[in-house]
Amino acid sequence: MIVVFGSVNIDLISKVERFPHPGETITGADHVVAAGGKGANQALAARRMGAEVAFVGAAGTDNFADLALAHLHADGVHLDHVATADGVTGTAFITVDANGENQIVLSPGANAQVKAAALDEIVTAAGDSLLVQGEVSMGETEKALAWAKGRGMTGIFNLAPARPVSTKLLSLVDILIVNEEELRQVAERSGLHGGASDVVEKLASDLGLGVVVTLGAQGALAHVDGQMARCPGFPVDPVDTTGAGDAFVGAFAAALDAGLRLEIAIRQGCAAGALACLKQGAQPSLPRRDDVEALLEERRQV
Ligand code: ADP
């Protein structure tokens, strides 16, 4: 089982020709209301790959709460440990301009109330893993990782969005997953220079953990237990890359949970990430195991 400890949001997305100046009102296209949050997206991504997944987070007492959890519920993610916090569900106000640039105002809402104590009631088994991201309190995330370590679980940390993290927190992590920009920020803070593979290797040995970096269309590379593994990207014609990172992380975690080797787990993550680029939005574009296996099979024959 994978326990995902993290955020759940509603995304309100509006397309505009250009961003308004301060004090200005402009008219955009009709907005889209979509469920999101990295925690919820990654829980759904792992579940769609066939893993048993429990999501631990918090939704508000507003009308957005049920909507935010609807896909997770429909796909069979365990939601018994999702708290109801007084106030609003986390909401992201996203505007996208004609160049595809975005501006985002994040209202954390219930995500600010997510507590690691909620994990205590969960029954886990040897070989289970905990998956966390950077969208809920780092203090509570650290406690969650300590909880996982105490139970002999694998701690996977997707440091997204990039933010400063304590060495104490990192010492509790088994596998760190970042994208190129997040890797650049982590490397800068750690005083590391060089190409992605050098930085990944140095970071892995300095911190004593596994490091996976996703490279957009170029795929991903990883350094885990002294082994370097690389997967080139799957060529696709992207429609919308939102959710690609979450698809990668969920599918990678699901592969490890199923006992697959690192190289295979990265390949599965890359295939899921590529497929997530083919549809608009985050949660609707997260692929299912059959689609990922079909793409892997297709590439095997090339
Ligand atoms: P994030 O979305 O967090 O910035 P990336 O852009 O690195 O993360 O994408 C995550 C994964 O999704 C990549 O490792 C890759 O496998 C896949 N992916 C992303 N963009 C593309 C693309 N344009 N073509 C093919 N695969 C992609």
Coordinates of C-alpha atoms and ligand atoms in Angstrom, one line a residue:
M1 CA 0.0 0.0 0.0
I2 CA 1.0 3.6 -0.6
V3 CA 0.0 6.2 1.9
V4 CA -0.1 9.7 0.4
F5 CA 0.1 12.5 2.9
G6 CA -0.5 15.8 1.2
S7 CA -2.7 18.5 -0.4
V8 CA -6.0 18.4 -2.2
N9 CA -7.2 21.5 -4.0
I10 CA -9.8 22.9 -6.3
D11 CA -8.3 24.7 -9.3
L12 CA -10.3 27.5 -10.8
I13 CA -8.7 28.1 -14.2
S14 CA -9.4 31.1 -16.5
K15 CA -7.9 31.8 -19.9
V16 CA -7.1 35.5 -20.7
E17 CA -5.6 37.3 -23.6
R18 CA -3.2 39.1 -21.2
F19 CA -2.9 39.5 -17.4
P20 CA -4.7 42.5 -15.9
H21 CA -2.7 45.3 -14.4
P22 CA -3.2 46.2 -10.7
G23 CA -6.7 47.8 -10.3
E24 CA -7.8 46.6 -13.8
T25 CA -10.7 44.3 -14.6
I26 CA -10.5 42.2 -17.8
T27 CA -12.9 39.6 -19.1
G28 CA -11.5 36.0 -19.6
A29 CA -13.0 32.9 -21.1
D30 CA -15.4 30.9 -18.9
H31 CA -13.4 29.3 -16.1
V32 CA -12.9 25.6 -15.6
V33 CA -13.3 24.0 -12.1
A34 CA -11.0 21.1 -11.7
A35 CA -9.9 18.9 -8.8
G36 CA -6.1 19.2 -8.1
G37 CA -3.4 19.4 -5.4
K38 CA -0.2 17.4 -5.8
G39 CA -1.1 15.0 -3.0
A40 CA -4.5 14.1 -4.5
N41 CA -3.1 14.0 -8.0
Q42 CA -0.3 11.6 -7.1
A43 CA -2.7 9.4 -5.0
L44 CA -5.0 9.1 -8.0
A45 CA -2.0 8.5 -10.4
A46 CA -0.8 5.6 -8.2
R47 CA -4.3 4.2 -7.8
R48 CA -4.9 4.2 -11.6
M49 CA -1.7 2.2 -12.0
G50 CA -3.3 -0.5 -9.8
A51 CA -1.7 0.3 -6.4
E52 CA -3.7 0.2 -3.1
V53 CA -3.6 3.8 -2.0
A54 CA -4.7 5.7 1.2
F55 CA -4.9 9.5 1.0
V56 CA -4.3 11.5 4.2
G57 CA -5.2 15.2 3.9
A58 CA -7.9 17.7 4.7
A59 CA -10.8 19.3 2.9
G60 CA -12.9 22.2 4.1
T61 CA -16.6 22.6 5.1
D62 CA -17.4 24.4 1.9
N63 CA -19.2 23.1 -1.3
F64 CA -15.8 22.4 -2.9
A65 CA -14.8 19.6 -0.5
D66 CA -16.8 16.7 -2.2
L67 CA -15.8 17.9 -5.7
A68 CA -12.1 18.0 -4.7
L69 CA -12.2 14.3 -3.7
A70 CA -14.6 13.0 -6.3
H71 CA -12.1 11.4 -8.7
L72 CA -10.2 9.8 -5.7
H73 CA -13.5 8.4 -4.4
A74 CA -14.6 7.1 -7.9
D75 CA -11.3 5.3 -8.4
G76 CA -11.2 3.7 -5.0
V77 CA -8.5 5.6 -3.1
H78 CA -9.1 5.0 0.7
L79 CA -10.4 8.3 2.1
D80 CA -11.1 7.3 5.7
H81 CA -8.3 9.5 7.0
V82 CA -9.2 12.7 5.2
A83 CA -10.0 15.3 7.9
T84 CA -12.7 17.9 7.6
A85 CA -11.2 21.3 8.7
D86 CA -13.3 24.3 9.5
G87 CA -13.1 26.8 6.6
V88 CA -12.5 26.5 2.9
T89 CA -11.0 23.7 0.8
G90 CA -7.6 24.6 -0.7
T91 CA -8.1 26.5 -3.9
A92 CA -5.8 27.6 -6.7
F93 CA -6.9 30.6 -8.7
I94 CA -5.1 30.1 -12.0
T95 CA -5.0 32.5 -15.0
V96 CA -3.4 31.4 -18.2
D97 CA -2.5 34.0 -20.9
A98 CA -2.4 33.7 -24.7
N99 CA 1.3 32.7 -24.5
G100 CA 0.5 29.8 -22.1
E101 CA 2.2 31.6 -19.1
N102 CA 0.3 31.3 -15.9
Q103 CA -0.3 33.3 -12.7
I104 CA -1.4 31.4 -9.7
V105 CA -2.8 32.6 -6.3
L106 CA -2.9 29.7 -3.9
S107 CA -5.4 29.7 -1.0
P108 CA -4.1 26.8 1.2
G109 CA -7.4 26.5 3.2
A110 CA -7.8 23.1 4.8
N111 CA -4.3 22.0 3.5
A112 CA -2.8 24.2 6.3
Q113 CA -4.6 22.0 8.8
V114 CA -3.2 18.6 7.7
K115 CA -1.7 16.8 10.7
A116 CA 0.6 13.8 10.8
A117 CA -1.3 12.5 13.9
A118 CA -4.0 11.4 11.4
L119 CA -1.5 8.7 10.3
D120 CA -1.5 6.9 13.6
E121 CA -4.7 5.0 13.0
I122 CA -3.5 3.6 9.7
V123 CA -2.6 -0.1 9.6
T124 CA 0.5 -0.7 7.5
A125 CA 2.6 -3.7 6.5
A126 CA 6.3 -4.2 5.8
G127 CA 7.1 -3.0 2.2
D128 CA 4.4 -0.2 2.3
S129 CA 5.5 3.3 1.4
L130 CA 4.7 6.9 2.3
L131 CA 4.6 9.6 -0.5
V132 CA 4.8 13.3 0.4
Q133 CA 5.1 16.6 -1.4
G134 CA 5.8 20.2 -0.6
E135 CA 2.2 21.5 -0.4
V136 CA 1.4 21.0 3.3
S137 CA 3.3 22.0 6.4
M138 CA 6.9 20.9 6.3
G139 CA 6.8 20.3 10.1
E140 CA 3.9 17.9 9.7
T141 CA 5.6 16.3 6.6
E142 CA 8.7 15.7 8.7
K143 CA 6.6 14.0 11.4
A144 CA 4.9 11.9 8.7
L145 CA 8.3 10.8 7.3
A146 CA 9.4 9.9 10.9
W147 CA 6.2 7.9 11.3
A148 CA 7.0 6.0 8.1
K149 CA 10.6 5.4 9.1
G150 CA 9.5 4.1 12.5
R151 CA 7.3 1.5 10.7
G152 CA 10.1 0.5 8.2
M153 CA 8.2 2.0 5.3
T154 CA 9.9 3.6 2.2
G155 CA 9.7 7.4 2.4
I156 CA 9.3 9.1 -1.0
F157 CA 9.5 12.9 -1.1
N158 CA 8.5 14.8 -4.2
L159 CA 10.0 18.2 -3.4
A160 CA 7.5 20.2 -5.4
P161 CA 7.1 23.1 -5.3
A162 CA 10.8 23.6 -4.4
R163 CA 11.3 25.0 -0.9
P164 CA 14.0 25.0 1.7
V165 CA 13.9 21.8 3.7
S166 CA 15.8 20.8 6.9
T167 CA 18.6 18.2 6.9
K168 CA 16.6 16.4 9.6
L169 CA 13.7 16.0 7.1
L170 CA 16.0 14.8 4.4
S171 CA 17.6 12.3 6.7
L172 CA 14.1 10.6 6.9
V173 CA 13.7 10.4 3.1
D174 CA 14.6 7.3 1.1
I175 CA 13.9 8.6 -2.4
L176 CA 13.8 12.3 -3.4
I177 CA 12.0 13.2 -6.7
V178 CA 12.5 16.6 -8.3
N179 CA 12.1 18.2 -11.7
E180 CA 14.9 20.1 -13.4
E181 CA 14.1 23.4 -11.9
E182 CA 13.6 21.9 -8.4
L183 CA 17.0 20.1 -8.8
R184 CA 18.6 23.4 -9.8
Q185 CA 17.3 25.1 -6.6
V186 CA 18.3 22.1 -4.4
A187 CA 21.8 22.0 -6.0
E188 CA 22.2 25.8 -5.5
R189 CA 21.3 25.5 -1.8
S190 CA 23.7 22.6 -1.4
G191 CA 26.5 24.4 -3.4
L192 CA 26.6 21.8 -6.1
H193 CA 27.4 22.6 -9.8
G194 CA 27.4 20.6 -13.0
G195 CA 25.1 18.8 -15.3
A196 CA 22.0 17.0 -14.1
S197 CA 23.6 13.5 -13.8
D198 CA 26.7 14.8 -11.9
V199 CA 24.4 16.8 -9.5
V200 CA 22.1 13.9 -9.0
E201 CA 25.0 11.6 -8.2
K202 CA 26.6 14.1 -5.8
L203 CA 23.3 14.9 -4.1
A204 CA 22.5 11.2 -3.7
S205 CA 25.9 10.5 -2.0
D206 CA 26.0 13.7 0.0
L207 CA 22.5 13.2 1.4
G208 CA 22.7 9.4 1.5
L209 CA 19.4 8.9 -0.3
G210 CA 18.1 8.0 -3.7
V211 CA 17.5 10.9 -6.1
V212 CA 15.2 10.9 -9.2
V213 CA 15.1 13.9 -11.6
T214 CA 12.4 14.2 -14.2
L215 CA 13.6 16.0 -17.4
G216 CA 10.4 16.8 -19.2
A217 CA 10.4 15.5 -22.8
Q218 CA 13.9 14.1 -22.1
G219 CA 12.5 11.5 -19.7
A220 CA 14.2 11.0 -16.3
L221 CA 17.3 9.8 -14.5
A222 CA 17.9 8.4 -11.1
H223 CA 20.7 7.5 -8.7
V224 CA 19.5 5.0 -6.1
D225 CA 21.7 2.6 -4.0
G226 CA 24.8 3.5 -5.9
Q227 CA 23.2 2.7 -9.3
M228 CA 22.5 5.2 -12.1
A229 CA 19.4 4.6 -14.2
R230 CA 18.1 6.6 -17.1
C231 CA 15.0 6.5 -19.3
P232 CA 14.7 8.6 -22.4
G233 CA 11.3 10.4 -22.9
F234 CA 8.5 8.8 -24.9
P235 CA 8.0 11.0 -27.9
V236 CA 4.4 12.5 -27.8
D237 CA 2.7 15.5 -29.2
P238 CA 1.8 17.3 -26.0
V239 CA -1.6 19.0 -25.6
D240 CA -1.1 20.1 -22.0
T241 CA 1.8 19.1 -19.7
T242 CA -0.1 19.9 -16.5
G243 CA -0.1 16.8 -14.3
A244 CA 2.9 15.1 -16.1
G245 CA 5.1 15.4 -13.0
D246 CA 2.3 14.0 -10.8
A247 CA 1.6 11.1 -13.2
F248 CA 5.4 10.3 -13.1
V249 CA 5.6 10.3 -9.3
G250 CA 2.4 8.3 -8.8
A251 CA 3.3 5.7 -11.4
F252 CA 6.9 5.4 -10.2
A253 CA 5.7 4.9 -6.6
A254 CA 3.2 2.3 -7.8
A255 CA 5.9 0.4 -9.6
L256 CA 8.2 0.4 -6.5
D257 CA 5.2 -0.7 -4.4
A258 CA 4.7 -3.6 -6.8
G259 CA 8.3 -4.6 -6.2
L260 CA 9.6 -3.6 -9.6
R261 CA 13.2 -2.7 -10.2
L262 CA 14.3 1.0 -10.3
E263 CA 14.9 1.0 -14.1
I264 CA 11.4 -0.4 -14.7
A265 CA 9.9 2.0 -12.2
I266 CA 11.4 5.0 -14.0
R267 CA 10.2 3.7 -17.3
Q268 CA 6.7 3.3 -16.0
G269 CA 6.9 6.8 -14.6
C270 CA 8.1 8.2 -17.9
A271 CA 5.4 6.4 -19.9
A272 CA 2.7 7.7 -17.5
G273 CA 4.1 11.3 -17.6
A274 CA 4.1 11.2 -21.4
L275 CA 0.5 10.0 -21.6
A276 CA -0.6 12.7 -19.1
C277 CA 0.6 15.3 -21.7
L278 CA -2.0 14.1 -24.2
K279 CA -5.1 15.5 -22.4
Q280 CA -6.1 18.8 -20.9
G281 CA -5.9 19.2 -17.1
A282 CA -4.3 17.2 -14.3
Q283 CA -6.6 14.5 -12.9
P284 CA -8.6 13.7 -16.1
S285 CA -5.2 13.2 -18.0
L286 CA -3.7 10.7 -15.4
P287 CA -3.4 7.4 -17.3
R288 CA -4.5 3.9 -16.3
R289 CA -2.3 0.9 -16.1
D290 CA -3.6 -0.6 -19.4
D291 CA -2.7 2.6 -21.3
V292 CA 0.8 2.7 -19.8
E293 CA 1.4 -1.0 -20.5
A294 CA 0.2 -0.5 -24.1
L295 CA 2.7 2.4 -24.6
L296 CA 5.5 0.4 -23.0
E297 CA 4.7 -2.6 -25.3
E298 CA 4.6 -0.4 -28.3
R299 CA 8.0 1.1 -27.6
R300 CA 9.5 -2.3 -26.9
Q301 CA 8.6 -3.2 -30.5
V302 CA 10.2 -0.1 -32.0
Ligands
ADP1 P1 6.9 18.6 -14.0 O1 5.6 18.4 -14.6 O2 6.9 18.3 -12.5 O3 7.7 19.8 -14.3 P2 8.4 17.1 -16.0 O4 8.1 18.2 -16.9 O5 9.9 16.7 -15.8 O6 7.9 17.4 -14.5 O7 7.6 15.9 -16.5 C1 7.5 14.7 -15.7 C2 7.6 13.5 -16.7 O8 6.6 13.5 -17.7 C3 8.9 13.5 -17.5 O9 9.9 12.7 -16.8 C4 8.5 12.8 -18.8 O10 8.6 11.4 -18.6 C5 7.1 13.2 -18.9 N1 7.0 14.3 -19.9 C6 6.8 15.6 -19.5 N2 6.8 16.4 -20.6 C7 6.9 15.6 -21.7 C8 6.9 15.7 -23.1 N3 6.8 16.9 -23.7 N4 7.1 14.6 -23.9 C9 7.2 13.4 -23.3 N5 7.1 13.2 -22.0 C10 7.0 14.2 -21.2

